[in-house]
Amino acid sequence: MLPNLPFAALRNFEAVARLRSFVRAAEELGATQSAVSQHVKALEQWIGRKLLVRGPRATVATKEGQLLADAIAQGVGQIAVLCEMLRQAKHVDRAITVSCPPGFAVNWLFPRLMKFDQICPDTPLSISTSPSSASFIDGQADVAILYGMGNHPGLHVERLMGERVFPVCSPSLLRDGPPLRSVDDLRQHTFLLDELADIGGEPPTWAFWAEQTGQLLPNPARIRHFSQANMVVQAAIQGQGVALGREPLVVDALLSGSLLQPLPGVASSNFSYWFVCPHGAIKHDRIRRFHDWLFAEQAAQLAPILR
């Protein structure tokens, strides 16, 4: 007989602990923030321990809470693998659903998908986007490319590629806009910023770039915020301002000449892009084909000349 566990509360708690946010957990689960909060409160009362600590920027699991969250993730991962194996036996030709951040999808993955179609014509792909997480429950995703520190307990995780950051702008802005020959000239320009999700660690911001490269960053003439990284890249290509280019999101634009690096200084980000899937899923032929193609594309990627 199965123990009488509060499965709904456990699922809600795991989502909050993983995403470090009640708001993002509610969005992922398709529930209200109040409902998620009530589930977590009920779980804490049932266990008799504090599991989460709400902070000004993020909700962080306690030591006991993290142990529980890791155990839930590992258990769900094992269940997901078995469900996937059973579904595979019935739907051999089902499309692979790949979840990844919107910026990565638009600026790196999309331009390369036709190559995959040519190499693996019998392996259809379906792309879904999520800024910082993926759910392998109910077939929402088969594999994911996730951005961050690679902390995904209970799942198969491989580092796909790292990230470097540096200023980028369009040739037209450099030609027709205010001077941009030194970092101090940035005070005459617009900064193009995307809203980085709080996923722990030190995010690659302008302040991070300045500190890592030993620069004194002035206040820009104005700041324009965007909700997604791919919007920042497009705004920079259109000459709307100067962006902090995040490799690999700007690599194709640099190689094509749509963007250039106006100022020297390259900083290595603490974040990377990670290939993530349930344990055991990597053994399936169709998942392995996509995995091998993805890593081959990354290895063949031409590196832009930076200074």
PDB file of C-alpha atoms in Angstrom:
ATOM      1  CA  MET A   1       0.000   0.000   0.000  1.00  0.00           C
ATOM      2  CA  LEU A   2       1.334   3.440  -0.935  1.00  0.00           C
ATOM      3  CA  PRO A   3       2.022   5.790   1.984  1.00  0.00           C
ATOM      4  CA  ASN A   4      -0.527   8.567   2.351  1.00  0.00           C
ATOM      5  CA  LEU A   5       1.751  11.307   1.014  1.00  0.00           C
ATOM      6  CA  PRO A   6       0.478  14.787   0.063  1.00  0.00           C
ATOM      7  CA  PHE A   7       1.535  14.439  -3.585  1.00  0.00           C
ATOM      8  CA  ALA A   8      -0.002  17.731  -4.756  1.00  0.00           C
ATOM      9  CA  ALA A   9       1.746  19.664  -2.003  1.00  0.00           C
ATOM     10  CA  LEU A  10       5.047  17.917  -2.755  1.00  0.00           C
ATOM     11  CA  ARG A  11       4.788  18.826  -6.440  1.00  0.00           C
ATOM     12  CA  ASN A  12       4.023  22.472  -5.650  1.00  0.00           C
ATOM     13  CA  PHE A  13       6.868  22.678  -3.137  1.00  0.00           C
ATOM     14  CA  GLU A  14       9.394  21.154  -5.561  1.00  0.00           C
ATOM     15  CA  ALA A  15       8.484  23.717  -8.220  1.00  0.00           C
ATOM     16  CA  VAL A  16       8.956  26.636  -5.804  1.00  0.00           C
ATOM     17  CA  ALA A  17      12.285  25.280  -4.528  1.00  0.00           C
ATOM     18  CA  ARG A  18      13.582  24.683  -8.059  1.00  0.00           C
ATOM     19  CA  LEU A  19      12.422  27.991  -9.535  1.00  0.00           C
ATOM     20  CA  ARG A  20      13.109  30.001  -6.353  1.00  0.00           C
ATOM     21  CA  SER A  21       9.826  31.813  -6.885  1.00  0.00           C
ATOM     22  CA  PHE A  22       6.164  31.295  -5.981  1.00  0.00           C
ATOM     23  CA  VAL A  23       5.164  33.343  -9.035  1.00  0.00           C
ATOM     24  CA  ARG A  24       7.144  31.249 -11.531  1.00  0.00           C
ATOM     25  CA  ALA A  25       6.036  28.012  -9.838  1.00  0.00           C
ATOM     26  CA  ALA A  26       2.404  29.061 -10.193  1.00  0.00           C
ATOM     27  CA  GLU A  27       2.961  29.850 -13.882  1.00  0.00           C
ATOM     28  CA  GLU A  28       4.573  26.448 -14.502  1.00  0.00           C
ATOM     29  CA  LEU A  29       1.857  24.553 -12.642  1.00  0.00           C
ATOM     30  CA  GLY A  30      -1.024  26.539 -14.125  1.00  0.00           C
ATOM     31  CA  ALA A  31      -2.215  27.509 -10.646  1.00  0.00           C
ATOM     32  CA  THR A  32      -2.640  30.695  -8.645  1.00  0.00           C
ATOM     33  CA  GLN A  33       0.163  31.946  -6.434  1.00  0.00           C
ATOM     34  CA  SER A  34      -2.193  31.696  -3.462  1.00  0.00           C
ATOM     35  CA  ALA A  35      -2.914  28.025  -4.177  1.00  0.00           C
ATOM     36  CA  VAL A  36       0.796  27.200  -4.429  1.00  0.00           C
ATOM     37  CA  SER A  37       1.464  29.048  -1.173  1.00  0.00           C
ATOM     38  CA  GLN A  38      -1.307  27.114   0.581  1.00  0.00           C
ATOM     39  CA  HIS A  39       0.109  23.786  -0.629  1.00  0.00           C
ATOM     40  CA  VAL A  40       3.572  24.691   0.682  1.00  0.00           C
ATOM     41  CA  LYS A  41       2.180  25.872   4.015  1.00  0.00           C
ATOM     42  CA  ALA A  42       0.205  22.637   4.389  1.00  0.00           C
ATOM     43  CA  LEU A  43       3.326  20.577   3.602  1.00  0.00           C
ATOM     44  CA  GLU A  44       5.398  22.471   6.182  1.00  0.00           C
ATOM     45  CA  GLN A  45       2.690  21.872   8.789  1.00  0.00           C
ATOM     46  CA  TRP A  46       2.464  18.177   7.855  1.00  0.00           C
ATOM     47  CA  ILE A  47       6.240  17.686   8.118  1.00  0.00           C
ATOM     48  CA  GLY A  48       6.648  20.034  11.068  1.00  0.00           C
ATOM     49  CA  ARG A  49       9.622  21.914   9.637  1.00  0.00           C
ATOM     50  CA  LYS A  50      10.297  25.145   7.798  1.00  0.00           C
ATOM     51  CA  LEU A  51      11.130  24.247   4.190  1.00  0.00           C
ATOM     52  CA  LEU A  52      11.373  27.622   2.436  1.00  0.00           C
ATOM     53  CA  VAL A  53      12.627  31.097   3.314  1.00  0.00           C
ATOM     54  CA  ARG A  54      11.151  34.014   1.392  1.00  0.00           C
ATOM     55  CA  GLY A  55      13.736  36.675   0.533  1.00  0.00           C
ATOM     56  CA  PRO A  56      13.470  40.090  -1.156  1.00  0.00           C
ATOM     57  CA  ARG A  57      14.569  38.686  -4.534  1.00  0.00           C
ATOM     58  CA  ALA A  58      14.065  34.945  -4.285  1.00  0.00           C
ATOM     59  CA  THR A  59      12.599  32.146  -2.215  1.00  0.00           C
ATOM     60  CA  VAL A  60      15.324  29.776  -1.005  1.00  0.00           C
ATOM     61  CA  ALA A  61      14.960  26.278   0.393  1.00  0.00           C
ATOM     62  CA  THR A  62      16.238  25.521   3.872  1.00  0.00           C
ATOM     63  CA  LYS A  63      18.754  22.696   4.308  1.00  0.00           C
ATOM     64  CA  GLU A  64      15.938  20.243   5.027  1.00  0.00           C
ATOM     65  CA  GLY A  65      13.846  21.733   2.233  1.00  0.00           C
ATOM     66  CA  GLN A  66      16.628  21.266  -0.312  1.00  0.00           C
ATOM     67  CA  LEU A  67      17.040  17.621   0.679  1.00  0.00           C
ATOM     68  CA  LEU A  68      13.325  17.090   0.163  1.00  0.00           C
ATOM     69  CA  ALA A  69      13.266  18.997  -3.138  1.00  0.00           C
ATOM     70  CA  ASP A  70      16.175  16.920  -4.481  1.00  0.00           C
ATOM     71  CA  ALA A  71      14.453  13.686  -3.450  1.00  0.00           C
ATOM     72  CA  ILE A  72      11.208  14.735  -5.144  1.00  0.00           C
ATOM     73  CA  ALA A  73      13.042  15.730  -8.334  1.00  0.00           C
ATOM     74  CA  GLN A  74      14.916  12.427  -8.434  1.00  0.00           C
ATOM     75  CA  GLY A  75      11.746  10.429  -7.874  1.00  0.00           C
ATOM     76  CA  VAL A  76       9.787  12.351 -10.497  1.00  0.00           C
ATOM     77  CA  GLY A  77      12.703  11.973 -12.898  1.00  0.00           C
ATOM     78  CA  GLN A  78      12.656   8.188 -12.525  1.00  0.00           C
ATOM     79  CA  ILE A  79       8.890   8.115 -13.052  1.00  0.00           C
ATOM     80  CA  ALA A  80       9.243  10.343 -16.115  1.00  0.00           C
ATOM     81  CA  VAL A  81      11.823   7.981 -17.629  1.00  0.00           C
ATOM     82  CA  LEU A  82       9.564   4.962 -17.218  1.00  0.00           C
ATOM     83  CA  CYS A  83       6.559   6.837 -18.622  1.00  0.00           C
ATOM     84  CA  GLU A  84       8.656   7.971 -21.561  1.00  0.00           C
ATOM     85  CA  MET A  85       9.799   4.408 -22.237  1.00  0.00           C
ATOM     86  CA  LEU A  86       6.190   3.203 -22.232  1.00  0.00           C
ATOM     87  CA  ARG A  87       5.130   6.029 -24.517  1.00  0.00           C
ATOM     88  CA  GLN A  88       8.090   5.384 -26.807  1.00  0.00           C
ATOM     89  CA  ALA A  89       6.968   1.826 -27.369  1.00  0.00           C
ATOM     90  CA  LYS A  90       3.626   3.083 -28.672  1.00  0.00           C
ATOM     91  CA  HIS A  91       4.674   6.305 -30.400  1.00  0.00           C
ATOM     92  CA  VAL A  92       8.012   5.574 -32.014  1.00  0.00           C
ATOM     93  CA  ASP A  93       7.760   8.456 -34.473  1.00  0.00           C
ATOM     94  CA  ARG A  94       6.462  11.056 -32.015  1.00  0.00           C
ATOM     95  CA  ALA A  95       8.188  14.425 -32.270  1.00  0.00           C
ATOM     96  CA  ILE A  96      10.907  15.303 -29.779  1.00  0.00           C
ATOM     97  CA  THR A  97       9.768  18.288 -27.723  1.00  0.00           C
ATOM     98  CA  VAL A  98      12.728  20.547 -26.961  1.00  0.00           C
ATOM     99  CA  SER A  99      12.352  23.232 -24.299  1.00  0.00           C
ATOM    100  CA  CYS A 100      14.825  26.123 -24.249  1.00  0.00           C
ATOM    101  CA  PRO A 101      15.039  29.853 -23.460  1.00  0.00           C
ATOM    102  CA  PRO A 102      13.452  32.111 -26.144  1.00  0.00           C
ATOM    103  CA  GLY A 103      16.727  33.916 -26.867  1.00  0.00           C
ATOM    104  CA  PHE A 104      18.611  30.681 -27.441  1.00  0.00           C
ATOM    105  CA  ALA A 105      15.812  29.306 -29.611  1.00  0.00           C
ATOM    106  CA  VAL A 106      15.597  32.347 -31.900  1.00  0.00           C
ATOM    107  CA  ASN A 107      19.269  33.291 -32.151  1.00  0.00           C
ATOM    108  CA  TRP A 108      21.097  29.958 -32.092  1.00  0.00           C
ATOM    109  CA  LEU A 109      18.833  26.926 -32.473  1.00  0.00           C
ATOM    110  CA  PHE A 110      16.390  28.088 -35.173  1.00  0.00           C
ATOM    111  CA  PRO A 111      19.072  28.922 -37.791  1.00  0.00           C
ATOM    112  CA  ARG A 112      20.451  25.378 -37.471  1.00  0.00           C
ATOM    113  CA  LEU A 113      17.268  23.295 -37.448  1.00  0.00           C
ATOM    114  CA  MET A 114      17.234  22.725 -41.222  1.00  0.00           C
ATOM    115  CA  LYS A 115      20.563  20.914 -40.854  1.00  0.00           C
ATOM    116  CA  PHE A 116      18.988  18.556 -38.343  1.00  0.00           C
ATOM    117  CA  ASP A 117      16.028  17.944 -40.674  1.00  0.00           C
ATOM    118  CA  GLN A 118      18.459  17.009 -43.457  1.00  0.00           C
ATOM    119  CA  ILE A 119      20.518  14.677 -41.269  1.00  0.00           C
ATOM    120  CA  CYS A 120      17.571  13.137 -39.382  1.00  0.00           C
ATOM    121  CA  PRO A 121      14.523  13.464 -41.666  1.00  0.00           C
ATOM    122  CA  ASP A 122      12.607  10.828 -39.696  1.00  0.00           C
ATOM    123  CA  THR A 123      13.029  12.578 -36.333  1.00  0.00           C
ATOM    124  CA  PRO A 124      10.598  15.503 -36.080  1.00  0.00           C
ATOM    125  CA  LEU A 125      11.230  18.266 -33.546  1.00  0.00           C
ATOM    126  CA  SER A 126       8.822  20.456 -31.634  1.00  0.00           C
ATOM    127  CA  ILE A 127      10.202  23.572 -29.910  1.00  0.00           C
ATOM    128  CA  SER A 128       8.777  25.174 -26.782  1.00  0.00           C
ATOM    129  CA  THR A 129      10.291  28.081 -24.880  1.00  0.00           C
ATOM    130  CA  SER A 130      10.736  28.732 -21.187  1.00  0.00           C
ATOM    131  CA  PRO A 131      13.112  31.343 -19.703  1.00  0.00           C
ATOM    132  CA  SER A 132      14.692  29.239 -16.962  1.00  0.00           C
ATOM    133  CA  SER A 133      13.003  25.879 -16.435  1.00  0.00           C
ATOM    134  CA  ALA A 134      11.472  22.847 -18.109  1.00  0.00           C
ATOM    135  CA  SER A 135       8.925  20.256 -17.046  1.00  0.00           C
ATOM    136  CA  PHE A 136       9.342  16.637 -18.080  1.00  0.00           C
ATOM    137  CA  ILE A 137       5.980  15.748 -16.566  1.00  0.00           C
ATOM    138  CA  ASP A 138       3.043  14.891 -18.856  1.00  0.00           C
ATOM    139  CA  GLY A 139       5.255  15.046 -21.952  1.00  0.00           C
ATOM    140  CA  GLN A 140       5.695  18.832 -21.793  1.00  0.00           C
ATOM    141  CA  ALA A 141       9.348  18.357 -22.766  1.00  0.00           C
ATOM    142  CA  ASP A 142      11.534  15.420 -23.781  1.00  0.00           C
ATOM    143  CA  VAL A 143      14.806  17.327 -23.550  1.00  0.00           C
ATOM    144  CA  ALA A 144      15.730  20.840 -22.494  1.00  0.00           C
ATOM    145  CA  ILE A 145      18.514  23.321 -23.035  1.00  0.00           C
ATOM    146  CA  LEU A 146      18.663  25.284 -19.795  1.00  0.00           C
ATOM    147  CA  TYR A 147      20.618  28.410 -18.901  1.00  0.00           C
ATOM    148  CA  GLY A 148      22.294  28.784 -15.539  1.00  0.00           C
ATOM    149  CA  MET A 149      24.591  26.884 -13.193  1.00  0.00           C
ATOM    150  CA  GLY A 150      23.528  23.378 -14.215  1.00  0.00           C
ATOM    151  CA  ASN A 151      21.992  22.459 -10.864  1.00  0.00           C
ATOM    152  CA  HIS A 152      19.211  20.069 -11.859  1.00  0.00           C
ATOM    153  CA  PRO A 153      19.146  17.165  -9.371  1.00  0.00           C
ATOM    154  CA  GLY A 154      17.533  13.945 -10.468  1.00  0.00           C
ATOM    155  CA  LEU A 155      18.154  14.625 -14.170  1.00  0.00           C
ATOM    156  CA  HIS A 156      20.793  13.845 -16.793  1.00  0.00           C
ATOM    157  CA  VAL A 157      22.824  17.076 -17.203  1.00  0.00           C
ATOM    158  CA  GLU A 158      25.636  17.889 -19.664  1.00  0.00           C
ATOM    159  CA  ARG A 159      27.295  21.259 -20.268  1.00  0.00           C
ATOM    160  CA  LEU A 160      26.593  22.247 -23.859  1.00  0.00           C
ATOM    161  CA  MET A 161      28.404  25.570 -24.096  1.00  0.00           C
ATOM    162  CA  GLY A 162      29.720  28.401 -21.971  1.00  0.00           C
ATOM    163  CA  GLU A 163      28.994  32.084 -22.252  1.00  0.00           C
ATOM    164  CA  ARG A 164      31.126  35.184 -22.803  1.00  0.00           C
ATOM    165  CA  VAL A 165      29.794  38.740 -22.580  1.00  0.00           C
ATOM    166  CA  PHE A 166      30.968  41.932 -24.295  1.00  0.00           C
ATOM    167  CA  PRO A 167      29.476  45.154 -25.742  1.00  0.00           C
ATOM    168  CA  VAL A 168      27.835  44.929 -29.185  1.00  0.00           C
ATOM    169  CA  CYS A 169      26.135  47.413 -31.479  1.00  0.00           C
ATOM    170  CA  SER A 170      25.155  47.770 -35.119  1.00  0.00           C
ATOM    171  CA  PRO A 171      27.581  49.133 -37.737  1.00  0.00           C
ATOM    172  CA  SER A 172      25.102  51.955 -38.430  1.00  0.00           C
ATOM    173  CA  LEU A 173      25.144  53.094 -34.788  1.00  0.00           C
ATOM    174  CA  LEU A 174      28.933  53.123 -34.757  1.00  0.00           C
ATOM    175  CA  ARG A 175      28.973  55.031 -38.054  1.00  0.00           C
ATOM    176  CA  ASP A 176      26.145  57.532 -37.535  1.00  0.00           C
ATOM    177  CA  GLY A 177      25.649  57.706 -33.766  1.00  0.00           C
ATOM    178  CA  PRO A 178      27.610  59.493 -31.029  1.00  0.00           C
ATOM    179  CA  PRO A 179      31.292  58.563 -30.681  1.00  0.00           C
ATOM    180  CA  LEU A 180      31.963  55.120 -29.210  1.00  0.00           C
ATOM    181  CA  ARG A 181      35.720  54.814 -28.925  1.00  0.00           C
ATOM    182  CA  SER A 182      36.042  54.307 -25.170  1.00  0.00           C
ATOM    183  CA  VAL A 183      33.977  53.035 -22.264  1.00  0.00           C
ATOM    184  CA  ASP A 184      33.414  56.634 -21.161  1.00  0.00           C
ATOM    185  CA  ASP A 185      31.571  57.269 -24.455  1.00  0.00           C
ATOM    186  CA  LEU A 186      28.823  54.914 -23.274  1.00  0.00           C
ATOM    187  CA  ARG A 187      27.382  57.875 -21.328  1.00  0.00           C
ATOM    188  CA  GLN A 188      26.096  59.182 -24.680  1.00  0.00           C
ATOM    189  CA  HIS A 189      24.352  55.944 -25.650  1.00  0.00           C
ATOM    190  CA  THR A 190      21.287  53.866 -24.784  1.00  0.00           C
ATOM    191  CA  PHE A 191      21.791  50.620 -22.885  1.00  0.00           C
ATOM    192  CA  LEU A 192      19.622  47.744 -24.118  1.00  0.00           C
ATOM    193  CA  LEU A 193      18.867  45.394 -21.214  1.00  0.00           C
ATOM    194  CA  ASP A 194      16.972  42.128 -20.850  1.00  0.00           C
ATOM    195  CA  GLU A 195      15.390  40.959 -17.619  1.00  0.00           C
ATOM    196  CA  LEU A 196      17.521  38.061 -16.398  1.00  0.00           C
ATOM    197  CA  ALA A 197      15.623  35.532 -14.299  1.00  0.00           C
ATOM    198  CA  ASP A 198      16.930  35.060 -10.773  1.00  0.00           C
ATOM    199  CA  ILE A 199      18.453  31.594 -11.061  1.00  0.00           C
ATOM    200  CA  GLY A 200      21.202  32.013  -8.492  1.00  0.00           C
ATOM    201  CA  GLY A 201      24.835  32.912  -9.025  1.00  0.00           C
ATOM    202  CA  GLU A 202      26.114  36.228 -10.371  1.00  0.00           C
ATOM    203  CA  PRO A 203      24.268  37.165 -13.585  1.00  0.00           C
ATOM    204  CA  PRO A 204      26.195  38.628 -16.567  1.00  0.00           C
ATOM    205  CA  THR A 205      25.168  42.292 -16.233  1.00  0.00           C
ATOM    206  CA  TRP A 206      26.938  45.455 -17.399  1.00  0.00           C
ATOM    207  CA  ALA A 207      28.288  45.852 -13.851  1.00  0.00           C
ATOM    208  CA  PHE A 208      29.628  42.275 -13.985  1.00  0.00           C
ATOM    209  CA  TRP A 209      31.341  42.974 -17.334  1.00  0.00           C
ATOM    210  CA  ALA A 210      32.910  46.206 -16.039  1.00  0.00           C
ATOM    211  CA  GLU A 211      34.215  44.525 -12.896  1.00  0.00           C
ATOM    212  CA  GLN A 212      35.637  41.526 -14.770  1.00  0.00           C
ATOM    213  CA  THR A 213      37.380  43.688 -17.388  1.00  0.00           C
ATOM    214  CA  GLY A 214      38.577  46.419 -15.003  1.00  0.00           C
ATOM    215  CA  GLN A 215      36.436  49.163 -16.528  1.00  0.00           C
ATOM    216  CA  LEU A 216      34.761  52.152 -14.865  1.00  0.00           C
ATOM    217  CA  LEU A 217      31.222  52.093 -16.205  1.00  0.00           C
ATOM    218  CA  PRO A 218      29.489  55.488 -16.671  1.00  0.00           C
ATOM    219  CA  ASN A 219      25.754  56.063 -16.452  1.00  0.00           C
ATOM    220  CA  PRO A 220      24.230  55.736 -19.939  1.00  0.00           C
ATOM    221  CA  ALA A 221      22.110  58.434 -21.584  1.00  0.00           C
ATOM    222  CA  ARG A 222      19.081  56.161 -21.154  1.00  0.00           C
ATOM    223  CA  ILE A 223      18.148  52.546 -20.493  1.00  0.00           C
ATOM    224  CA  ARG A 224      15.667  50.510 -22.498  1.00  0.00           C
ATOM    225  CA  HIS A 225      14.394  47.287 -20.916  1.00  0.00           C
ATOM    226  CA  PHE A 226      13.201  44.199 -22.780  1.00  0.00           C
ATOM    227  CA  SER A 227      11.575  41.073 -21.397  1.00  0.00           C
ATOM    228  CA  GLN A 228      13.605  38.654 -23.547  1.00  0.00           C
ATOM    229  CA  ALA A 229      17.192  38.378 -24.736  1.00  0.00           C
ATOM    230  CA  ASN A 230      16.228  37.898 -28.394  1.00  0.00           C
ATOM    231  CA  MET A 231      14.454  41.291 -28.302  1.00  0.00           C
ATOM    232  CA  VAL A 232      17.688  42.892 -27.090  1.00  0.00           C
ATOM    233  CA  VAL A 233      19.633  41.313 -29.958  1.00  0.00           C
ATOM    234  CA  GLN A 234      17.118  42.561 -32.537  1.00  0.00           C
ATOM    235  CA  ALA A 235      17.076  46.060 -31.022  1.00  0.00           C
ATOM    236  CA  ALA A 236      20.879  46.177 -31.188  1.00  0.00           C
ATOM    237  CA  ILE A 237      20.866  45.042 -34.833  1.00  0.00           C
ATOM    238  CA  GLN A 238      18.381  47.843 -35.596  1.00  0.00           C
ATOM    239  CA  GLY A 239      20.730  50.429 -34.080  1.00  0.00           C
ATOM    240  CA  GLN A 240      18.600  51.300 -31.054  1.00  0.00           C
ATOM    241  CA  GLY A 241      21.541  51.258 -28.651  1.00  0.00           C
ATOM    242  CA  VAL A 242      24.428  49.284 -27.192  1.00  0.00           C
ATOM    243  CA  ALA A 243      23.782  45.830 -25.735  1.00  0.00           C
ATOM    244  CA  LEU A 244      25.841  43.495 -23.621  1.00  0.00           C
ATOM    245  CA  GLY A 245      26.246  40.687 -26.125  1.00  0.00           C
ATOM    246  CA  ARG A 246      25.852  37.229 -24.641  1.00  0.00           C
ATOM    247  CA  GLU A 247      27.599  34.491 -26.567  1.00  0.00           C
ATOM    248  CA  PRO A 248      26.187  32.310 -28.117  1.00  0.00           C
ATOM    249  CA  LEU A 249      23.131  34.535 -28.696  1.00  0.00           C
ATOM    250  CA  VAL A 250      25.059  37.065 -30.807  1.00  0.00           C
ATOM    251  CA  VAL A 251      27.596  34.800 -32.508  1.00  0.00           C
ATOM    252  CA  ASP A 252      25.744  34.543 -35.839  1.00  0.00           C
ATOM    253  CA  ALA A 253      25.097  38.299 -35.938  1.00  0.00           C
ATOM    254  CA  LEU A 254      28.806  38.962 -35.331  1.00  0.00           C
ATOM    255  CA  LEU A 255      29.893  36.553 -38.053  1.00  0.00           C
ATOM    256  CA  SER A 256      27.410  38.052 -40.546  1.00  0.00           C
ATOM    257  CA  GLY A 257      28.407  41.630 -39.718  1.00  0.00           C
ATOM    258  CA  SER A 258      24.962  42.594 -38.372  1.00  0.00           C
ATOM    259  CA  LEU A 259      26.622  43.341 -35.040  1.00  0.00           C
ATOM    260  CA  LEU A 260      30.156  44.272 -34.052  1.00  0.00           C
ATOM    261  CA  GLN A 261      32.146  44.710 -30.871  1.00  0.00           C
ATOM    262  CA  PRO A 262      32.804  48.463 -30.511  1.00  0.00           C
ATOM    263  CA  LEU A 263      34.875  48.280 -27.310  1.00  0.00           C
ATOM    264  CA  PRO A 264      37.530  45.820 -26.100  1.00  0.00           C
ATOM    265  CA  GLY A 265      36.928  43.611 -23.115  1.00  0.00           C
ATOM    266  CA  VAL A 266      35.470  40.101 -22.893  1.00  0.00           C
ATOM    267  CA  ALA A 267      34.228  38.570 -19.634  1.00  0.00           C
ATOM    268  CA  SER A 268      33.534  34.889 -19.036  1.00  0.00           C
ATOM    269  CA  SER A 269      30.097  34.454 -17.492  1.00  0.00           C
ATOM    270  CA  ASN A 270      29.448  32.147 -14.554  1.00  0.00           C
ATOM    271  CA  PHE A 271      26.490  30.726 -16.465  1.00  0.00           C
ATOM    272  CA  SER A 272      26.363  28.131 -19.235  1.00  0.00           C
ATOM    273  CA  TYR A 273      23.844  26.332 -21.437  1.00  0.00           C
ATOM    274  CA  TRP A 274      23.072  22.776 -20.346  1.00  0.00           C
ATOM    275  CA  PHE A 275      21.566  19.772 -22.097  1.00  0.00           C
ATOM    276  CA  VAL A 276      19.056  18.280 -19.669  1.00  0.00           C
ATOM    277  CA  CYS A 277      16.746  15.267 -19.869  1.00  0.00           C
ATOM    278  CA  PRO A 278      15.424  12.532 -17.563  1.00  0.00           C
ATOM    279  CA  HIS A 279      17.906   9.800 -16.664  1.00  0.00           C
ATOM    280  CA  GLY A 280      17.574   6.978 -19.147  1.00  0.00           C
ATOM    281  CA  ALA A 281      16.025   9.117 -21.888  1.00  0.00           C
ATOM    282  CA  ILE A 282      19.465   9.666 -23.406  1.00  0.00           C
ATOM    283  CA  LYS A 283      19.521   5.937 -24.270  1.00  0.00           C
ATOM    284  CA  HIS A 284      16.596   6.319 -26.672  1.00  0.00           C
ATOM    285  CA  ASP A 285      17.721   6.466 -30.289  1.00  0.00           C
ATOM    286  CA  ARG A 286      15.764   9.586 -31.236  1.00  0.00           C
ATOM    287  CA  ILE A 287      16.968  11.519 -28.168  1.00  0.00           C
ATOM    288  CA  ARG A 288      20.533  10.376 -28.786  1.00  0.00           C
ATOM    289  CA  ARG A 289      20.356  11.510 -32.415  1.00  0.00           C
ATOM    290  CA  PHE A 290      19.310  15.017 -31.359  1.00  0.00           C
ATOM    291  CA  HIS A 291      21.913  15.080 -28.573  1.00  0.00           C
ATOM    292  CA  ASP A 292      24.760  14.052 -30.876  1.00  0.00           C
ATOM    293  CA  TRP A 293      23.715  16.532 -33.577  1.00  0.00           C
ATOM    294  CA  LEU A 294      23.422  19.374 -31.052  1.00  0.00           C
ATOM    295  CA  PHE A 295      26.888  18.816 -29.604  1.00  0.00           C
ATOM    296  CA  ALA A 296      28.380  18.414 -33.091  1.00  0.00           C
ATOM    297  CA  GLU A 297      26.871  21.774 -34.105  1.00  0.00           C
ATOM    298  CA  GLN A 298      28.328  23.395 -31.027  1.00  0.00           C
ATOM    299  CA  ALA A 299      31.764  21.934 -31.739  1.00  0.00           C
ATOM    300  CA  ALA A 300      31.625  23.152 -35.351  1.00  0.00           C
ATOM    301  CA  GLN A 301      30.561  26.680 -34.371  1.00  0.00           C
ATOM    302  CA  LEU A 302      32.942  29.297 -35.750  1.00  0.00           C
ATOM    303  CA  ALA A 303      34.245  31.653 -33.077  1.00  0.00           C
ATOM    304  CA  PRO A 304      34.004  35.395 -33.765  1.00  0.00           C
ATOM    305  CA  ILE A 305      37.168  37.463 -33.475  1.00  0.00           C
ATOM    306  CA  LEU A 306      36.896  39.406 -30.223  1.00  0.00           C
ATOM    307  CA  ARG A 307      39.242  41.834 -28.532  1.00  0.00           C
TER     308      ARG A 307
END
